[in-house]
Short mmCIF file of C-alpha atoms and ligand atoms in Angstrom, two decimals:
data_model
loop_
_atom_site.label_atom_id
_atom_site.label_comp_id
_atom_site.label_asym_id
_atom_site.label_seq_id
_atom_site.Cartn_x
_atom_site.Cartn_y
_atom_site.Cartn_z
CA UNK A 489 -1.22 -1.61 -22.84
CA UNK A 490 -0.59 -2.12 -19.13
CA UNK A 491 0.46 -5.71 -18.40
CA UNK A 492 -1.66 -7.70 -15.95
CA UNK A 493 -0.17 -7.15 -12.50
CA UNK A 494 -2.05 -9.79 -10.52
CA UNK A 495 -1.55 -13.55 -10.43
CA UNK A 496 -4.16 -15.78 -12.00
CA UNK A 497 -5.56 -18.94 -10.45
CA UNK A 498 -8.74 -20.67 -9.40
CA UNK A 499 -11.21 -18.71 -7.28
CA UNK A 500 -12.75 -19.94 -4.02
CA UNK A 501 -15.45 -22.60 -3.86
CA UNK A 502 -18.99 -21.52 -2.96
CA UNK A 503 -18.63 -23.46 0.28
CA UNK A 504 -15.46 -21.56 1.22
CA UNK A 505 -17.16 -18.24 0.43
CA UNK A 506 -20.13 -19.21 2.59
CA UNK A 507 -17.83 -20.24 5.45
CA UNK A 508 -15.92 -16.94 5.25
CA UNK A 509 -19.14 -14.90 5.09
CA UNK A 510 -20.49 -16.69 8.17
CA UNK A 511 -17.35 -15.81 10.14
CA UNK A 512 -17.45 -12.18 8.98
CA UNK A 513 -21.16 -11.84 9.76
CA UNK A 514 -20.63 -12.58 13.46
CA UNK A 515 -19.61 -9.04 14.45
CA UNK A 516 -17.33 -6.13 13.60
CA UNK A 517 -14.53 -7.06 11.21
CA UNK A 518 -11.01 -5.63 11.18
CA UNK A 519 -9.48 -5.64 7.71
CA UNK A 520 -5.78 -5.74 6.88
CA UNK A 521 -4.91 -4.98 3.27
CA UNK A 522 -1.70 -5.16 1.26
CA UNK A 523 -0.32 -4.40 -2.16
CA UNK A 524 -2.52 -7.07 -3.77
CA UNK A 525 -5.50 -4.80 -3.20
CA UNK A 526 -4.10 -2.24 -5.65
CA UNK A 527 -2.70 -4.38 -8.47
CA UNK A 528 -6.04 -4.14 -10.30
CA UNK A 529 -5.63 -0.35 -10.08
CA UNK A 530 -2.34 -0.64 -11.96
CA UNK A 531 0.07 -0.44 -9.01
CA UNK A 532 2.54 -3.34 -8.86
CA UNK A 533 2.92 -5.44 -5.70
CA UNK A 534 6.18 -6.80 -4.33
CA UNK A 535 5.83 -10.51 -4.02
CA UNK A 536 3.05 -11.71 -6.29
CA UNK A 537 3.78 -14.50 -8.76
CA UNK A 538 5.25 -12.92 -11.85
CA UNK A 539 6.70 -10.12 -9.78
CA UNK A 540 10.21 -11.56 -9.87
CA UNK A 541 11.10 -9.51 -12.94
CA UNK A 542 10.31 -6.43 -10.91
CA UNK A 543 12.36 -7.63 -7.95
CA UNK A 544 14.34 -4.81 -6.54
CA UNK A 545 15.91 -3.69 -3.31
CA UNK A 546 14.21 -0.57 -2.01
CA UNK A 547 16.37 2.01 -0.30
CA UNK A 548 16.79 1.47 3.44
CA UNK A 549 16.08 4.29 5.86
CA UNK A 550 19.67 4.59 7.14
CA UNK A 551 21.04 4.78 3.59
CA UNK A 552 18.50 7.40 2.56
CA UNK A 553 19.36 9.62 5.53
CA UNK A 554 23.14 9.19 5.23
CA UNK A 555 23.77 9.15 1.49
CA UNK A 556 23.00 12.13 -0.82
CA UNK A 557 23.38 9.90 -3.90
CA UNK A 558 20.72 7.52 -2.53
CA UNK A 559 18.36 10.46 -2.00
CA UNK A 560 19.02 11.73 -5.50
CA UNK A 561 18.31 8.30 -6.97
CA UNK A 562 15.15 7.95 -4.89
CA UNK A 563 13.71 11.34 -5.88
CA UNK A 564 14.69 11.14 -9.56
CA UNK A 565 12.86 7.81 -9.93
CA UNK A 566 9.99 8.98 -7.73
CA UNK A 567 9.32 11.91 -10.07
CA UNK A 568 8.72 9.40 -12.84
CA UNK A 569 6.77 6.95 -10.65
CA UNK A 570 4.49 9.46 -8.91
CA UNK A 571 1.96 10.03 -11.74
CA UNK A 572 1.08 6.33 -11.71
CA UNK A 573 0.15 6.63 -8.01
CA UNK A 574 -1.50 10.04 -8.34
CA UNK A 575 -3.75 8.95 -11.21
CA UNK A 576 -4.64 5.47 -9.93
CA UNK A 577 -8.34 4.89 -9.25
CA UNK A 578 -9.84 2.53 -6.69
CA UNK A 579 -10.99 -0.83 -8.05
CA UNK A 580 -13.93 -3.08 -7.04
CA UNK A 581 -11.89 -4.48 -4.10
CA UNK A 582 -11.51 -1.01 -2.56
CA UNK A 583 -15.19 -0.24 -3.23
CA UNK A 584 -16.35 -3.49 -1.62
CA UNK A 585 -14.38 -2.64 1.55
CA UNK A 586 -15.76 0.91 1.61
CA UNK A 587 -19.25 -0.53 1.20
CA UNK A 588 -18.70 -2.94 4.10
CA UNK A 589 -17.61 -0.05 6.31
CA UNK A 590 -20.56 2.11 5.24
CA UNK A 591 -22.91 -0.74 6.22
CA UNK A 592 -21.41 -0.69 9.72
CA UNK A 593 -19.68 -4.06 9.45
CA UNK A 594 -16.05 -2.97 10.02
CA UNK A 595 -14.17 -1.94 13.16
CA UNK A 596 -11.60 -0.39 10.84
CA UNK A 597 -9.17 -0.95 8.04
CA UNK A 598 -5.42 -1.36 8.50
CA UNK A 599 -3.47 -0.98 5.29
CA UNK A 600 0.14 -1.55 4.40
CA UNK A 601 -0.45 0.38 1.18
CA UNK A 602 0.85 3.89 0.67
CA UNK A 603 -1.39 4.80 -2.28
CA UNK A 604 -4.45 6.32 -0.51
CA UNK A 605 -6.83 4.29 -2.68
CA UNK A 606 -8.94 3.20 0.31
CA UNK A 607 -9.62 6.87 1.08
CA UNK A 608 -10.41 7.48 -2.59
CA UNK A 609 -13.02 4.70 -2.44
CA UNK A 610 -14.64 6.30 0.60
CA UNK A 611 -13.24 4.26 3.49
CA UNK A 612 -13.13 6.46 6.61
CA UNK A 613 -11.39 4.61 9.46
CA UNK A 614 -8.16 3.82 7.66
CA UNK A 615 -4.92 3.27 9.56
CA UNK A 616 -2.06 3.75 7.11
CA UNK A 617 0.52 1.55 8.83
CA UNK A 618 3.28 2.61 6.45
CA UNK A 619 2.13 6.18 5.81
CA UNK A 620 1.31 7.55 2.36
CA UNK A 621 3.32 8.87 -0.58
CA UNK A 622 1.04 11.92 -0.70
CA UNK A 623 2.90 13.67 2.12
CA UNK A 624 6.55 14.66 2.33
CA UNK A 625 8.35 15.60 5.54
CA UNK A 626 11.53 17.56 6.22
CA UNK A 627 14.07 15.42 8.06
CA UNK A 628 15.41 18.55 9.83
CA UNK A 629 12.43 20.66 10.92
CA UNK A 630 9.53 18.25 10.35
CA UNK A 631 7.54 20.62 8.14
CA UNK A 632 5.26 18.85 5.68
CA UNK A 633 4.70 19.50 2.01
CA UNK A 634 2.12 17.89 -0.25
CA UNK A 635 3.62 15.52 -2.81
CA UNK A 636 1.75 17.17 -5.69
CA UNK A 637 3.33 20.55 -4.86
CA UNK A 638 6.76 18.97 -4.54
CA UNK A 639 6.27 17.19 -7.88
CA UNK A 640 5.69 20.57 -9.55
CA UNK A 641 8.85 21.95 -7.94
CA UNK A 642 10.91 18.93 -8.95
CA UNK A 643 9.69 19.06 -12.56
CA UNK A 644 10.49 22.78 -12.74
CA UNK A 645 14.02 22.02 -11.52
CA UNK A 646 14.37 19.02 -13.86
CA UNK A 647 12.41 19.90 -17.03
CA UNK A 648 14.10 17.07 -18.94
CA UNK A 649 12.15 14.53 -16.86
CA UNK A 650 8.70 15.78 -17.88
CA UNK A 651 8.50 13.38 -20.81
CA UNK A 652 9.51 10.41 -18.64
CA UNK A 653 7.00 11.42 -15.96
CA UNK A 654 4.28 11.61 -18.60
CA UNK A 655 4.35 7.84 -19.13
CA UNK A 656 5.98 4.86 -20.81
CA UNK A 657 8.12 4.15 -17.77
CA UNK A 658 8.44 0.72 -16.21
CA UNK A 659 6.78 1.11 -12.84
CA UNK A 660 7.89 -0.52 -9.61
CA UNK A 661 6.09 -0.80 -6.27
CA UNK A 662 5.91 2.21 -3.96
CA UNK A 663 5.90 4.91 -6.63
CA UNK A 664 9.32 3.96 -7.95
CA UNK A 665 10.08 3.68 -11.68
CA UNK A 666 12.99 2.78 -13.92
CA UNK A 667 15.13 5.68 -15.13
CA UNK A 668 18.47 5.67 -17.03
CA UNK A 669 21.40 6.22 -14.64
CA UNK A 670 22.58 9.27 -16.61
CA UNK A 671 19.29 11.01 -15.81
CA UNK A 672 19.57 10.01 -12.15
CA UNK A 673 23.05 11.51 -11.97
CA UNK A 674 21.96 14.79 -13.57
CA UNK A 675 18.94 15.12 -11.24
CA UNK A 676 18.53 18.17 -8.98
CA UNK A 677 17.02 17.35 -5.58
CA UNK A 678 14.62 19.77 -3.91
CA UNK A 679 15.02 20.68 -0.24
CA UNK A 680 12.70 21.97 2.48
CA UNK A 681 11.19 25.39 1.67
CA UNK A 682 11.40 26.38 5.34
CA UNK A 683 14.90 25.32 6.41
CA UNK A 684 16.67 23.84 3.39
CA UNK A 685 16.74 20.39 5.04
CA UNK A 686 16.45 17.05 3.25
CA UNK A 687 12.99 15.78 2.32
CA UNK A 688 11.63 12.27 2.77
CA UNK A 689 8.25 10.89 1.70
CA UNK A 690 6.17 10.28 4.80
CA UNK A 691 6.23 6.51 4.36
CA UNK A 692 7.90 3.91 6.54
CA UNK A 693 11.05 2.76 4.74
CA UNK A 694 12.67 -0.62 5.20
CA UNK A 695 14.75 -0.41 8.36
CA UNK A 696 12.37 2.13 9.91
CA UNK A 697 9.70 1.35 12.51
CA UNK A 698 5.99 2.13 12.41
CA UNK A 699 5.21 4.91 14.93
CA UNK A 700 4.02 3.39 18.22
CA UNK A 701 0.67 5.29 18.47
CA UNK A 702 -0.24 4.02 15.00
CA UNK A 703 0.57 0.42 15.96
CA UNK A 704 -1.48 0.76 19.14
CA UNK A 705 -4.48 2.12 17.28
CA UNK A 706 -4.20 -0.81 14.88
CA UNK A 707 -4.15 -3.31 17.77
CA UNK A 708 -7.22 -1.58 19.25
CA UNK A 709 -8.99 -1.98 15.95
CA UNK A 710 -8.24 -5.73 15.98
CA UNK A 711 -9.28 -5.97 19.64
CA UNK A 712 -12.67 -4.46 18.79
CA UNK A 713 -13.23 -7.03 16.06
CA UNK A 714 -14.98 -10.41 16.04
CA UNK A 715 -12.96 -11.45 12.97
CA UNK A 716 -9.93 -10.36 10.97
CA UNK A 717 -10.00 -10.30 7.17
CA UNK A 718 -6.66 -10.13 5.35
CA UNK A 719 -6.87 -9.06 1.71
CA UNK A 720 -3.99 -9.03 -0.76
CA UNK A 721 -0.94 -9.34 1.44
CA UNK A 722 1.78 -11.99 1.44
CA UNK A 723 2.22 -11.17 5.16
CA UNK A 724 5.94 -11.58 4.55
CA UNK A 725 6.57 -8.46 6.60
CA UNK A 726 6.19 -8.74 10.38
CA UNK A 727 4.57 -5.32 10.48
CA UNK A 728 1.40 -6.89 9.00
CA UNK A 729 1.78 -10.48 10.24
CA UNK A 730 1.79 -9.39 13.88
CA UNK A 731 -1.90 -8.43 13.68
CA UNK A 732 -2.77 -11.88 12.36
CA UNK A 733 -0.79 -13.45 15.20
CA UNK A 734 -2.52 -11.15 17.69
CA UNK A 735 -5.98 -12.08 16.42
CA UNK A 736 -5.19 -15.81 16.34
CA UNK A 737 -3.74 -15.70 19.85
CA UNK A 738 -7.01 -14.19 21.10
CA UNK A 739 -9.06 -16.87 19.34
CA UNK A 740 -10.40 -14.34 16.80
CA UNK A 741 -11.08 -16.09 13.49
CA UNK A 742 -8.90 -15.02 10.56
CA UNK A 743 -10.01 -15.08 6.92
CA UNK A 744 -7.12 -14.78 4.46
CA UNK A 745 -8.13 -13.74 0.94
CA UNK A 746 -5.10 -13.81 -1.33
CA UNK A 747 -4.05 -15.32 -4.63
CA UNK A 748 -0.96 -17.24 -3.59
CA UNK A 749 0.51 -18.38 -0.30
CA UNK A 750 0.88 -16.08 2.67
CA UNK A 751 2.87 -16.36 5.87
CA UNK A 752 -0.44 -16.18 7.74
CA UNK A 753 -1.97 -19.26 6.06
CA UNK A 754 -1.20 -21.58 9.01
CA UNK A 755 -3.19 -19.22 11.26
CA UNK A 756 -6.14 -18.79 8.89
CA UNK A 757 -9.53 -20.18 9.86
CA UNK A 758 -10.55 -19.91 6.20
CA UNK A 759 -8.25 -19.30 3.24
CA UNK A 760 -9.82 -17.95 0.07
CA UNK A 761 -7.84 -17.94 -3.18
CA UNK A 762 -8.96 -15.70 -6.02
CA UNK A 763 -8.79 -12.23 -7.48
CA UNK A 764 -9.71 -9.53 -4.97
CA UNK A 765 -11.67 -7.41 -7.45
CA UNK A 766 -13.98 -10.38 -7.93
CA UNK A 767 -14.00 -12.14 -4.56
CA UNK A 768 -14.34 -9.12 -2.24
CA UNK A 769 -17.53 -7.88 -3.96
CA UNK A 770 -18.87 -11.46 -3.85
CA UNK A 771 -18.10 -11.66 -0.14
CA UNK A 772 -19.68 -8.24 0.47
CA UNK A 773 -22.80 -9.32 -1.43
CA UNK A 774 -23.16 -12.33 0.87
CA UNK A 775 -23.10 -9.85 3.77
CA UNK A 776 -25.87 -7.82 2.16
CA UNK A 777 -23.61 -5.13 0.71
CA UNK A 778 -23.84 -4.31 -2.97
CA UNK A 779 -20.41 -2.89 -3.77
CA UNK A 780 -21.77 -0.93 -6.71
CA UNK A 781 -23.59 1.15 -4.07
CA UNK A 782 -20.26 2.12 -2.50
CA UNK A 783 -19.51 5.83 -2.51
CA UNK A 784 -18.36 7.11 -5.89
CA UNK A 785 -14.60 7.45 -6.15
CA UNK A 786 -13.22 10.85 -5.38
CA UNK A 787 -9.77 12.37 -5.31
CA UNK A 788 -7.57 11.19 -2.46
CA UNK A 789 -7.30 13.74 0.40
N1 NAD B 852 -0.05 -0.15 -3.40
C1 NAD B 852 0.88 0.16 -2.49
O1 NAD B 852 0.74 1.13 -1.75
C2 NAD B 852 2.11 -0.72 -2.36
C3 NAD B 852 2.55 -1.44 -3.45
C4 NAD B 852 3.70 -2.24 -3.29
C5 NAD B 852 4.35 -2.34 -2.05
N2 NAD B 852 3.89 -1.64 -0.99
C6 NAD B 852 4.59 -1.82 0.33
O2 NAD B 852 5.34 -3.02 0.26
C7 NAD B 852 5.03 -3.99 1.23
C8 NAD B 852 4.39 -5.15 0.51
O3 NAD B 852 3.82 -6.15 1.35
P1 NAD B 852 2.37 -6.67 1.01
O4 NAD B 852 2.14 -7.89 1.82
O5 NAD B 852 1.42 -5.55 1.10
O6 NAD B 852 2.44 -7.06 -0.53
P2 NAD B 852 3.14 -8.28 -1.25
O7 NAD B 852 3.52 -7.80 -2.61
O8 NAD B 852 4.19 -8.89 -0.41
O9 NAD B 852 1.97 -9.35 -1.39
C9 NAD B 852 0.88 -9.14 -2.24
C10 NAD B 852 0.10 -10.45 -2.36
O10 NAD B 852 -1.11 -10.18 -3.05
C11 NAD B 852 -1.34 -11.18 -4.05
N3 NAD B 852 -2.11 -10.48 -5.08
C12 NAD B 852 -1.69 -9.51 -5.94
N4 NAD B 852 -2.71 -9.03 -6.65
C13 NAD B 852 -3.82 -9.72 -6.26
C14 NAD B 852 -5.17 -9.67 -6.64
N5 NAD B 852 -5.63 -8.78 -7.55
N6 NAD B 852 -6.04 -10.54 -6.05
C15 NAD B 852 -5.61 -11.42 -5.11
N7 NAD B 852 -4.33 -11.50 -4.70
C16 NAD B 852 -3.44 -10.65 -5.26
C17 NAD B 852 0.04 -11.61 -4.47
O11 NAD B 852 0.04 -12.92 -4.99
C18 NAD B 852 0.82 -11.53 -3.14
O12 NAD B 852 0.73 -12.75 -2.43
C19 NAD B 852 4.13 -3.29 2.19
O13 NAD B 852 4.91 -3.01 3.29
C20 NAD B 852 3.68 -1.99 1.49
O14 NAD B 852 3.88 -0.86 2.34
C21 NAD B 852 2.79 -0.82 -1.12
ZN1 ZN B 853 12.80 21.94 7.09
#
């Protein structure tokens, strides 16, 4: 059985829910989501309570580019971790946000997640700040390859990993999973089909910056909004926190919905504790949106 990946604690009071709904009803809402949005879909976060045992140090961009052993380790573990991402389904939190957008209440959705679950739930204006694991890019020629196609190539080159990729692994955030070092060392890495260059998932690694046009679109989305709703992010990373600071500096109210403290709490107009899969549908219902009417889940693009 999959262990529970989200922290438990008291939910918000009715008064806090009412106060948040009143702020979000005033006009278009920009939403910023983080890993907490996907824990109920079986994808671990980084910094939730109880996440310490999964603590890890993800590969940095410079190391990945420079060091063939780091790339081999990344891809070997990613082959095992990918199925968890590929098979994950959106949960009621994703559906509530898609329902809010469909009802015309959102200016857009900024996500730090790389799992495409907002798309799968039917959200349309999604800015993937950190990219998505579903695309792979050649570091030499820039050609892209779908992750599913690359997974098939990697499994064909490393048939011994098929059983590990089929399950029973210990999963980490970002499509990473535990794998014995001997298997990492024996792993064959695939290269670009066009030029033979090294491949990198099209996600923003630690030590890498978010492309400027993407950041600017995200700021525009916040500028168009009458309120900012943060859902399931510790805001420990500046790449998300800056949008909260931007909104607060403009006098735009900020609602932070997260189980556990966030770095944005001092800037929050209303802070709601609680489990996203429960509280987001409740919040949507107060805004006249029945999340069960959200578009049926479909495969990610
Ligand atoms: N699903 C994904 O795509 C994924 C998963 C892990 C990490 N990441 C990457 O790692 C970074 C992590 O930063 P972050 O701020 O997004 O995540 P984080 O792990 O730092 O913070 C998640 C927060 O959500 C809370 N939380 C977890 N599950 C919850 C639930 N069901 N209900 C309410 N609260 C819940 C946790 O207590 C924690 O405070 C991002 O840059 C992201 O790109 C992505
Ligand atoms: Zn290439």
